[in-house]
Short mmCIF file of C-alpha atoms in Angstrom, two decimals:
data_model
loop_
_atom_site.label_atom_id
_atom_site.label_comp_id
_atom_site.label_asym_id
_atom_site.label_seq_id
_atom_site.Cartn_x
_atom_site.Cartn_y
_atom_site.Cartn_z
CA MET A 1 -1.23 18.81 -0.28
CA THR A 2 -2.93 15.27 0.36
CA SER A 3 -3.08 14.14 4.55
CA ARG A 4 -2.46 11.45 5.50
CA ASN A 5 -5.64 10.73 6.85
CA ARG A 6 -7.47 11.99 3.53
CA VAL A 7 -5.75 8.78 2.00
CA MET A 8 -6.50 6.54 4.46
CA ARG A 9 -10.16 7.29 4.33
CA ILE A 10 -10.13 6.95 0.13
CA LEU A 11 -9.20 3.35 1.21
CA LYS A 12 -11.96 3.30 3.67
CA TYR A 13 -14.01 4.42 0.98
CA LYS A 14 -13.05 1.57 -1.81
CA ASN A 15 -13.53 -1.00 1.21
CA ALA A 16 -17.11 0.23 1.79
CA LEU A 17 -17.97 0.34 -1.90
CA LYS A 18 -16.64 -3.19 -2.73
CA ARG A 19 -18.91 -4.78 0.23
CA MET A 20 -21.70 -2.56 -1.49
CA LYS A 21 -21.08 -4.08 -4.50
CA ALA A 22 -21.11 -7.44 -3.19
CA PHE A 23 -24.55 -6.40 -1.80
CA GLY A 24 -25.81 -5.70 -5.11
CA PHE A 25 -25.79 -1.97 -5.32
CA ILE A 26 -25.13 -0.04 -7.86
CA LYS A 27 -25.60 3.14 -7.35
CA VAL A 28 -24.71 5.28 -3.90
CA PHE A 29 -24.70 8.48 -2.34
CA SER A 30 -22.26 10.61 0.19
CA ASN A 31 -24.52 10.03 3.29
CA ASN A 32 -25.14 6.16 2.84
CA LEU A 33 -20.93 5.94 1.96
CA GLY A 34 -20.44 8.53 5.33
CA ASP A 35 -22.83 6.60 7.37
CA SER A 36 -20.98 3.34 6.31
CA ILE A 37 -17.42 4.47 8.03
CA GLY A 38 -18.86 7.18 10.14
CA ILE A 39 -18.00 10.06 8.94
CA THR A 40 -20.50 13.15 7.19
CA SER A 41 -21.54 13.67 3.46
CA VAL A 42 -19.80 16.83 3.15
CA GLN A 43 -16.47 15.14 4.19
CA VAL A 44 -17.59 12.75 1.22
CA ARG A 45 -17.76 14.74 -1.32
CA LYS A 46 -14.56 16.87 0.53
CA ASP A 47 -13.10 14.63 -0.10
CA PHE A 48 -13.85 13.45 -3.51
CA SER A 49 -14.51 17.39 -4.70
CA LEU A 50 -10.10 17.03 -3.73
CA PHE A 51 -9.57 13.66 -6.00
CA SER A 52 -10.93 15.35 -8.58
CA ILE A 53 -13.32 12.08 -8.75
CA THR A 54 -16.65 13.02 -10.80
CA GLY A 55 -20.41 12.04 -10.23
CA ASN A 56 -23.78 12.77 -9.88
CA LYS A 57 -24.90 14.27 -6.82
CA LYS A 58 -28.51 14.50 -7.22
CA GLY A 59 -28.35 10.99 -8.94
CA GLY A 60 -25.77 9.25 -7.27
CA TYR A 61 -22.59 7.55 -7.78
CA VAL A 62 -22.14 4.87 -9.77
CA ILE A 63 -20.59 2.81 -7.79
CA ASP A 64 -17.61 0.81 -10.69
CA ASP A 65 -17.37 4.85 -11.98
CA LEU A 66 -16.53 5.23 -7.85
CA LEU A 67 -13.63 2.13 -8.02
CA VAL A 68 -12.53 3.08 -10.84
CA GLN A 69 -11.56 6.95 -9.84
CA ILE A 70 -10.47 5.27 -6.42
CA ASN A 71 -8.27 2.55 -7.87
CA THR A 72 -6.42 5.07 -10.59
CA ILE A 73 -5.95 7.30 -7.44
CA LEU A 74 -4.39 4.50 -5.67
CA GLY A 75 -2.71 3.21 -8.58
CA LYS A 76 -3.19 0.19 -8.08
CA GLU A 77 -2.36 -1.06 -12.07
CA GLU A 78 0.67 -2.00 -11.16
CA VAL A 79 1.66 -4.93 -9.12
CA GLN A 80 4.15 -3.85 -6.28
CA ASN A 81 7.35 -6.20 -4.94
CA ILE A 82 7.80 -5.15 -1.11
CA VAL A 83 10.43 -7.04 0.70
CA VAL A 84 10.38 -8.00 4.35
CA VAL A 85 13.18 -6.96 6.42
CA GLY A 86 13.85 -9.06 9.61
CA CYS A 87 12.16 -12.60 9.14
CA GLY A 88 11.23 -12.84 13.37
CA LYS A 89 8.15 -13.94 14.58
CA LEU A 90 6.08 -10.66 13.11
CA GLY A 91 8.53 -10.33 10.06
CA ARG A 92 6.98 -13.66 9.73
CA SER A 93 3.50 -13.58 10.50
CA LEU A 94 3.61 -9.90 7.61
CA MET A 95 4.95 -12.23 5.53
CA ASN A 96 1.82 -14.75 5.96
CA TYR A 97 -1.07 -12.19 6.75
CA LYS A 98 -4.19 -12.97 4.76
CA GLY A 99 -4.85 -8.94 4.83
CA PHE A 100 -2.00 -8.89 1.89
CA GLU A 101 -3.64 -10.60 -0.44
CA ASN A 102 -4.44 -7.87 -2.32
CA GLU A 103 -3.49 -8.44 -5.74
CA SER A 104 -1.78 -5.37 -6.07
CA ILE A 105 0.58 -6.51 -3.75
CA SER A 106 3.04 -9.06 -3.75
CA ILE A 107 5.71 -10.08 -1.18
CA VAL A 108 8.69 -11.13 -2.85
CA ALA A 109 11.17 -12.33 -0.65
CA GLY A 110 12.02 -11.97 3.16
CA PHE A 111 15.87 -10.90 4.56
CA ASP A 112 17.69 -11.75 7.80
CA VAL A 113 21.00 -11.67 8.95
CA LEU A 114 20.95 -14.69 10.92
CA GLU A 115 21.65 -18.29 8.66
CA ASN A 116 19.20 -20.86 11.12
CA LYS A 117 16.79 -18.42 9.45
CA ILE A 118 17.32 -18.78 5.49
CA ASP A 119 14.95 -20.63 3.47
CA ARG A 120 16.06 -19.90 -0.28
CA ASP A 121 12.66 -23.14 -1.53
CA SER A 122 10.01 -21.52 0.73
CA THR A 123 6.98 -20.08 -1.51
CA ILE A 124 8.25 -16.68 -0.04
CA PRO A 125 11.76 -16.96 0.24
CA ILE A 126 14.00 -15.91 3.24
CA LEU A 127 17.26 -14.62 1.72
CA PRO A 128 20.62 -13.90 3.61
CA ILE A 129 20.90 -9.80 4.52
CA SER A 130 23.97 -9.66 2.97
CA GLU A 131 21.91 -9.98 -0.71
CA ILE A 132 19.51 -7.82 -0.15
CA SER A 133 21.13 -5.11 -2.02
CA THR A 134 21.39 -6.23 -5.20
CA PHE A 135 17.94 -7.57 -4.79
CA ILE A 136 16.55 -4.43 -4.32
CA ARG A 137 18.24 -3.19 -7.56
CA GLU A 138 17.77 -6.13 -9.73
CA LYS A 139 13.88 -6.13 -8.93
CA ASN A 140 13.41 -2.22 -8.52
CA ILE A 141 11.48 -2.61 -5.40
CA GLU A 142 10.96 0.43 -3.79
CA ILE A 143 9.03 -0.64 -0.63
CA ALA A 144 9.70 -2.82 2.63
CA ILE A 145 8.41 -3.87 5.39
CA LEU A 146 10.88 -3.23 8.65
CA SER A 147 10.59 -5.60 11.27
CA THR A 148 14.29 -5.67 12.67
CA PRO A 149 15.08 -6.11 16.16
CA ASP A 150 15.26 -2.44 17.60
CA SER A 151 18.90 -2.74 17.24
CA GLU A 152 19.83 -3.91 13.82
CA ALA A 153 16.94 -1.18 12.41
CA GLN A 154 18.54 2.13 11.35
CA LYS A 155 21.34 -0.08 9.91
CA MET A 156 19.17 -1.80 8.01
CA LEU A 157 16.72 1.06 6.79
CA ASP A 158 20.36 3.48 5.87
CA ILE A 159 21.07 0.24 3.35
CA ILE A 160 18.05 -0.50 1.74
CA ILE A 161 17.66 2.92 1.46
CA GLU A 162 21.30 3.24 -0.17
CA ALA A 163 20.16 0.42 -2.46
CA GLY A 164 16.78 2.38 -3.69
CA ILE A 165 13.85 1.47 -1.07
CA LYS A 166 11.27 5.07 -1.20
CA GLY A 167 8.68 4.10 1.20
CA VAL A 168 9.21 2.11 4.52
CA LEU A 169 6.79 0.67 6.95
CA ASN A 170 8.34 0.51 9.94
CA PHE A 171 6.80 -1.52 12.82
CA VAL A 172 9.87 -1.22 14.99
CA PRO A 173 8.51 0.77 17.86
CA VAL A 174 12.25 3.74 17.20
CA ARG A 175 12.73 6.31 15.88
CA LEU A 176 14.46 6.36 12.52
CA ASN A 177 16.19 8.31 10.94
CA ASP A 178 15.56 8.74 6.63
CA ASN A 179 17.38 12.34 6.49
CA ASN A 180 13.94 12.60 4.05
CA LEU A 181 15.23 10.46 1.64
CA SER A 182 11.86 8.10 1.69
CA VAL A 183 8.63 8.04 3.38
CA ILE A 184 8.37 6.17 6.20
CA HIS A 185 4.85 4.60 7.64
CA ASN A 186 5.45 3.70 11.34
CA VAL A 187 2.76 1.26 13.02
CA ASP A 188 2.63 1.84 16.55
CA LEU A 189 1.53 -0.93 17.33
CA SER A 190 1.29 0.16 21.38
CA ALA A 191 0.23 3.32 20.62
CA GLU A 192 -2.67 1.69 18.91
CA LEU A 193 -2.75 0.22 21.95
CA GLU A 194 -2.77 3.18 24.38
CA ALA A 195 -5.11 5.01 22.53
CA LEU A 196 -7.61 1.23 22.79
CA LEU A 197 -7.54 1.61 26.26
CA TYR A 198 -8.25 5.01 26.37
CA PHE A 199 -11.49 5.31 24.81
CA THR A 200 -12.14 1.90 26.49
CA ARG A 201 -11.59 3.60 29.99
CA THR A 202 -13.77 6.77 28.78
CA MET A 203 -16.12 4.85 27.26
CA THR A 204 -19.85 5.96 28.63
CA LYS A 205 -22.49 3.14 27.34
CA MET B 1 -16.22 13.67 21.66
CA THR B 2 -12.10 13.24 21.66
CA SER B 3 -11.68 12.02 18.39
CA ARG B 4 -9.14 9.26 17.63
CA ASN B 5 -6.41 11.40 16.29
CA ARG B 6 -6.77 13.88 19.01
CA VAL B 7 -6.24 10.52 20.88
CA MET B 8 -3.30 9.38 19.39
CA ARG B 9 -1.94 12.55 18.99
CA ILE B 10 -1.32 13.15 22.93
CA LEU B 11 0.58 9.50 22.46
CA LYS B 12 2.66 11.32 20.39
CA TYR B 13 3.31 13.99 22.51
CA LYS B 14 4.28 12.07 25.18
CA ASN B 15 6.49 9.91 23.42
CA ALA B 16 8.32 13.40 22.07
CA LEU B 17 7.94 14.33 25.30
CA LYS B 18 9.72 10.99 27.01
CA ARG B 19 12.67 11.91 24.11
CA MET B 20 13.16 15.95 24.71
CA LYS B 21 13.27 14.95 28.26
CA ALA B 22 15.93 12.14 27.53
CA PHE B 23 17.85 14.95 26.55
CA GLY B 24 18.31 16.59 29.18
CA PHE B 25 15.06 19.20 28.24
CA ILE B 26 13.43 20.95 31.44
CA LYS B 27 10.63 22.99 29.57
CA VAL B 28 8.92 22.66 25.89
CA PHE B 29 6.83 25.44 24.10
CA SER B 30 3.98 24.27 22.04
CA ASN B 31 5.73 25.14 18.58
CA ASN B 32 8.56 23.08 19.58
CA LEU B 33 6.45 19.93 20.37
CA GLY B 34 4.44 20.70 17.08
CA ASP B 35 7.33 20.25 15.00
CA SER B 36 8.64 17.83 16.55
CA ILE B 37 5.51 15.66 15.38
CA GLY B 38 5.03 17.11 12.10
CA ILE B 39 1.60 19.54 13.52
CA THR B 40 1.04 23.50 14.40
CA SER B 41 1.26 25.04 17.71
CA VAL B 42 -1.85 26.35 16.84
CA GLN B 43 -3.20 22.38 17.49
CA VAL B 44 -0.75 21.59 19.98
CA ARG B 45 -2.75 24.84 22.05
CA LYS B 46 -5.97 23.31 20.53
CA ASP B 47 -5.53 19.90 22.34
CA PHE B 48 -4.37 21.00 25.44
CA SER B 49 -6.87 22.99 25.83
CA LEU B 50 -9.66 20.61 25.06
CA PHE B 51 -7.84 17.89 27.48
CA SER B 52 -7.78 20.86 29.95
CA ILE B 53 -3.91 20.42 29.97
CA THR B 54 -2.73 23.49 31.55
CA GLY B 55 1.47 25.34 31.76
CA ASN B 56 2.25 28.63 31.01
CA LYS B 57 2.45 29.46 27.47
CA LYS B 58 4.81 32.47 27.51
CA GLY B 59 7.66 30.30 29.47
CA GLY B 60 6.80 27.37 28.10
CA TYR B 61 5.39 24.20 29.33
CA VAL B 62 7.29 22.56 32.17
CA ILE B 63 8.14 18.74 30.79
CA ASP B 64 7.50 16.79 33.86
CA ASP B 65 3.97 18.60 33.90
CA LEU B 66 2.99 17.95 30.98
CA LEU B 67 4.15 14.26 31.54
CA VAL B 68 2.25 14.34 34.82
CA GLN B 69 -1.45 15.68 32.98
CA ILE B 70 -0.63 13.45 30.13
CA ASN B 71 -0.99 10.06 31.49
CA THR B 72 -3.84 11.13 33.79
CA ILE B 73 -5.95 11.50 30.64
CA LEU B 74 -4.67 8.64 29.53
CA GLY B 75 -5.21 6.56 32.72
CA LYS B 76 -1.65 4.66 33.19
CA GLU B 77 -2.01 4.66 36.77
CA GLU B 78 -3.06 1.23 36.26
CA VAL B 79 -1.42 -1.80 34.59
CA GLN B 80 -4.19 -3.44 32.15
CA ASN B 81 -4.00 -6.82 31.87
CA ILE B 82 -4.15 -7.92 28.07
CA VAL B 83 -5.22 -11.52 26.24
CA VAL B 84 -4.74 -12.72 22.47
CA VAL B 85 -7.17 -14.54 21.54
CA GLY B 86 -5.70 -16.84 18.28
CA CYS B 87 -1.73 -17.79 18.66
CA GLY B 88 -1.19 -17.62 15.27
CA LYS B 89 2.23 -16.53 13.88
CA LEU B 90 0.81 -12.82 14.55
CA GLY B 91 -0.62 -13.70 17.57
CA ARG B 92 2.75 -15.00 19.21
CA SER B 93 4.83 -12.09 18.04
CA LEU B 94 1.59 -9.98 19.27
CA MET B 95 2.83 -11.19 22.42
CA ASN B 96 5.92 -11.25 22.21
CA TYR B 97 5.97 -7.12 20.69
CA LYS B 98 8.90 -5.52 22.07
CA GLY B 99 6.99 -2.20 21.52
CA PHE B 100 4.47 -3.38 24.15
CA GLU B 101 6.95 -3.54 26.87
CA ASN B 102 5.59 -0.77 28.34
CA GLU B 103 4.52 -0.26 32.43
CA SER B 104 0.79 -0.06 32.07
CA ILE B 105 0.62 -3.19 29.43
CA SER B 106 0.02 -6.49 30.37
CA ILE B 107 -0.23 -8.55 28.08
CA VAL B 108 -1.47 -12.30 30.50
CA ALA B 109 -2.00 -15.13 28.32
CA GLY B 110 -3.21 -16.70 24.77
CA PHE B 111 -5.64 -18.97 23.78
CA ASP B 112 -5.71 -20.99 20.83
CA VAL B 113 -8.36 -23.57 19.71
CA LEU B 114 -5.28 -25.27 18.60
CA GLU B 115 -3.83 -28.89 20.67
CA ASN B 116 -0.29 -28.14 19.76
CA LYS B 117 -0.18 -24.78 20.55
CA ILE B 118 -1.40 -24.85 23.71
CA ASP B 119 1.59 -24.24 26.17
CA ARG B 120 0.99 -23.35 29.97
CA ASP B 121 4.64 -23.56 31.21
CA SER B 122 5.79 -20.68 28.76
CA THR B 123 6.74 -17.26 30.28
CA ILE B 124 3.11 -16.12 28.26
CA PRO B 125 0.92 -19.52 28.71
CA ILE B 126 -1.17 -20.11 25.97
CA LEU B 127 -4.62 -21.60 27.23
CA PRO B 128 -7.38 -23.33 25.11
CA ILE B 129 -9.91 -21.33 24.34
CA SER B 130 -12.73 -23.12 26.11
CA GLU B 131 -10.37 -21.24 29.11
CA ILE B 132 -11.38 -18.02 27.61
CA SER B 133 -14.65 -17.20 29.21
CA THR B 134 -13.86 -17.73 33.04
CA PHE B 135 -10.16 -16.25 33.01
CA ILE B 136 -11.22 -12.91 31.54
CA ARG B 137 -14.28 -13.29 34.72
CA GLU B 138 -11.87 -14.14 37.18
CA LYS B 139 -9.00 -12.36 35.81
CA ASN B 140 -11.56 -9.06 35.01
CA ILE B 141 -10.03 -8.74 31.64
CA GLU B 142 -11.07 -6.13 29.94
CA ILE B 143 -8.48 -5.73 27.10
CA ALA B 144 -8.27 -7.95 23.87
CA ILE B 145 -6.07 -8.38 20.87
CA LEU B 146 -8.11 -10.49 17.98
CA SER B 147 -5.68 -12.17 15.60
CA THR B 148 -7.64 -15.50 14.36
CA PRO B 149 -7.90 -16.89 11.10
CA ASP B 150 -10.72 -14.50 9.47
CA SER B 151 -13.23 -17.30 9.21
CA GLU B 152 -13.35 -17.43 13.54
CA ALA B 153 -12.88 -14.02 14.65
CA GLN B 154 -16.38 -13.19 14.96
CA LYS B 155 -17.19 -16.26 16.66
CA MET B 156 -14.65 -14.97 19.55
CA LEU B 157 -15.65 -12.09 19.26
CA ASP B 158 -18.85 -12.74 20.49
CA ILE B 159 -17.82 -15.12 23.09
CA ILE B 160 -15.21 -12.10 24.84
CA ILE B 161 -17.02 -9.80 24.40
CA GLU B 162 -19.85 -11.92 26.92
CA ALA B 163 -17.43 -12.89 29.04
CA GLY B 164 -16.26 -8.95 29.39
CA ILE B 165 -14.11 -7.66 27.35
CA LYS B 166 -14.42 -3.93 26.58
CA GLY B 167 -11.79 -2.59 24.17
CA VAL B 168 -10.42 -5.02 21.22
CA LEU B 169 -7.59 -4.23 19.13
CA ASN B 170 -8.40 -6.05 16.15
CA PHE B 171 -5.94 -7.46 13.43
CA VAL B 172 -8.53 -9.83 12.24
CA PRO B 173 -8.83 -8.26 7.93
CA VAL B 174 -12.92 -8.69 8.63
CA ARG B 175 -15.43 -6.73 9.70
CA LEU B 176 -16.54 -7.16 12.25
CA ASN B 177 -20.04 -6.88 14.17
CA ASP B 178 -20.14 -5.45 18.18
CA ASN B 179 -23.50 -4.80 18.54
CA ASN B 180 -22.12 -1.69 20.02
CA LEU B 181 -20.86 -3.68 23.13
CA SER B 182 -17.13 -2.59 23.58
CA VAL B 183 -14.78 -0.67 22.19
CA ILE B 184 -13.14 -2.45 18.27
CA HIS B 185 -10.17 -0.80 16.70
CA ASN B 186 -8.83 -2.45 13.03
CA VAL B 187 -5.78 -2.22 12.62
CA ASP B 188 -5.70 -2.57 9.34
CA LEU B 189 -2.24 -3.30 7.85
CA SER B 190 -3.33 -3.88 4.42
CA ALA B 191 -4.93 -0.14 4.09
CA GLU B 192 -1.54 1.06 5.76
CA LEU B 193 0.34 -0.39 3.37
CA GLU B 194 -1.64 1.05 0.31
CA ALA B 195 -1.38 4.00 2.04
CA LEU B 196 2.82 4.26 1.90
CA LEU B 197 2.48 3.21 -1.26
CA TYR B 198 0.18 6.67 -2.48
CA PHE B 199 2.33 8.79 -0.88
CA THR B 200 5.96 7.05 -2.69
CA ARG B 201 4.36 7.12 -5.85
CA THR B 202 3.17 11.28 -5.65
CA MET B 203 6.31 11.66 -3.37
CA THR B 204 8.04 14.76 -5.47
CA LYS B 205 11.65 14.93 -4.13
#
């Protein structure tokens, strides 16, 4: 069983390795990599071992080799087409979020119930929600970002799962029920903020 | 040392307890609470013990008592005033994010460099960046949400830390340097999405 935390660490390794590569490094040791993301070298080696990432522990890992192995684990070879459901302020900002500008993630359309949001001519078109099921089926979309109003979220989730969506990044701060038919990751921004408040308050520096 | 994951779990306990309370429950056992957020009862009791949360393990914990203790840990008694730095699409959507509508978190102003973004009459005013240092000092603001363009992020971080900001929720997908003067939590939306892709791809159902 791969935990979410472990996968998030693998993503951090990848970003750290890309930075090191940009600095001109060729090789890295597990303790350097651990230091760069604030964990122990033991944890790095454990993660690598669990994902069957190989390398020469004594001489250091070759950064390019690590990146190839990590990309294989993450399945980066295919471009993932993604739709955004709910094109209010948050939805539209996610459609334009610079951090997604990644060769393997492409937001291909947004969907909304409101007539005045529809914009077929935009770089990333915003289409009426009535077209979403057909769109998902015809284009084999498997991932959706959910950013509807709270009251619409469950209904929309039911529709997109029925149409074939398998993974949902949910920004709606309500608990959704998918009958175990998909993978839902909740981005709970208020929990992030509360955790930040806690750590700021207890900061001893 | 309290880990971020432990604090995030405490926030999940709180939300689960609030739901249970809304359902009319009075008491809860650690295994019910663990089940509701997908962890073991051993982990629940370990977390409670580390935070000195007390209760009658055999007879179950009284939900109201747990909530009081958790709120004390999280320091919920004070309202935290927060500013948003960078009022593009993401910044403005965060200013209006429903999930923050919480008695202890209040976004009091946004700041932007662009003249045409300024709106002093809005419910949450958007003010010129030239006023941010004075605003932070006069109102004793300690927490900021950073949602500027990538190229502005480090400069803005330097300014707000100098003015007294101690905690930053950073949505800008670049690595920032705070010289250890603050607590920075990075919300890396593309890493969330990549993790979702991974789990969707490896889903075996």
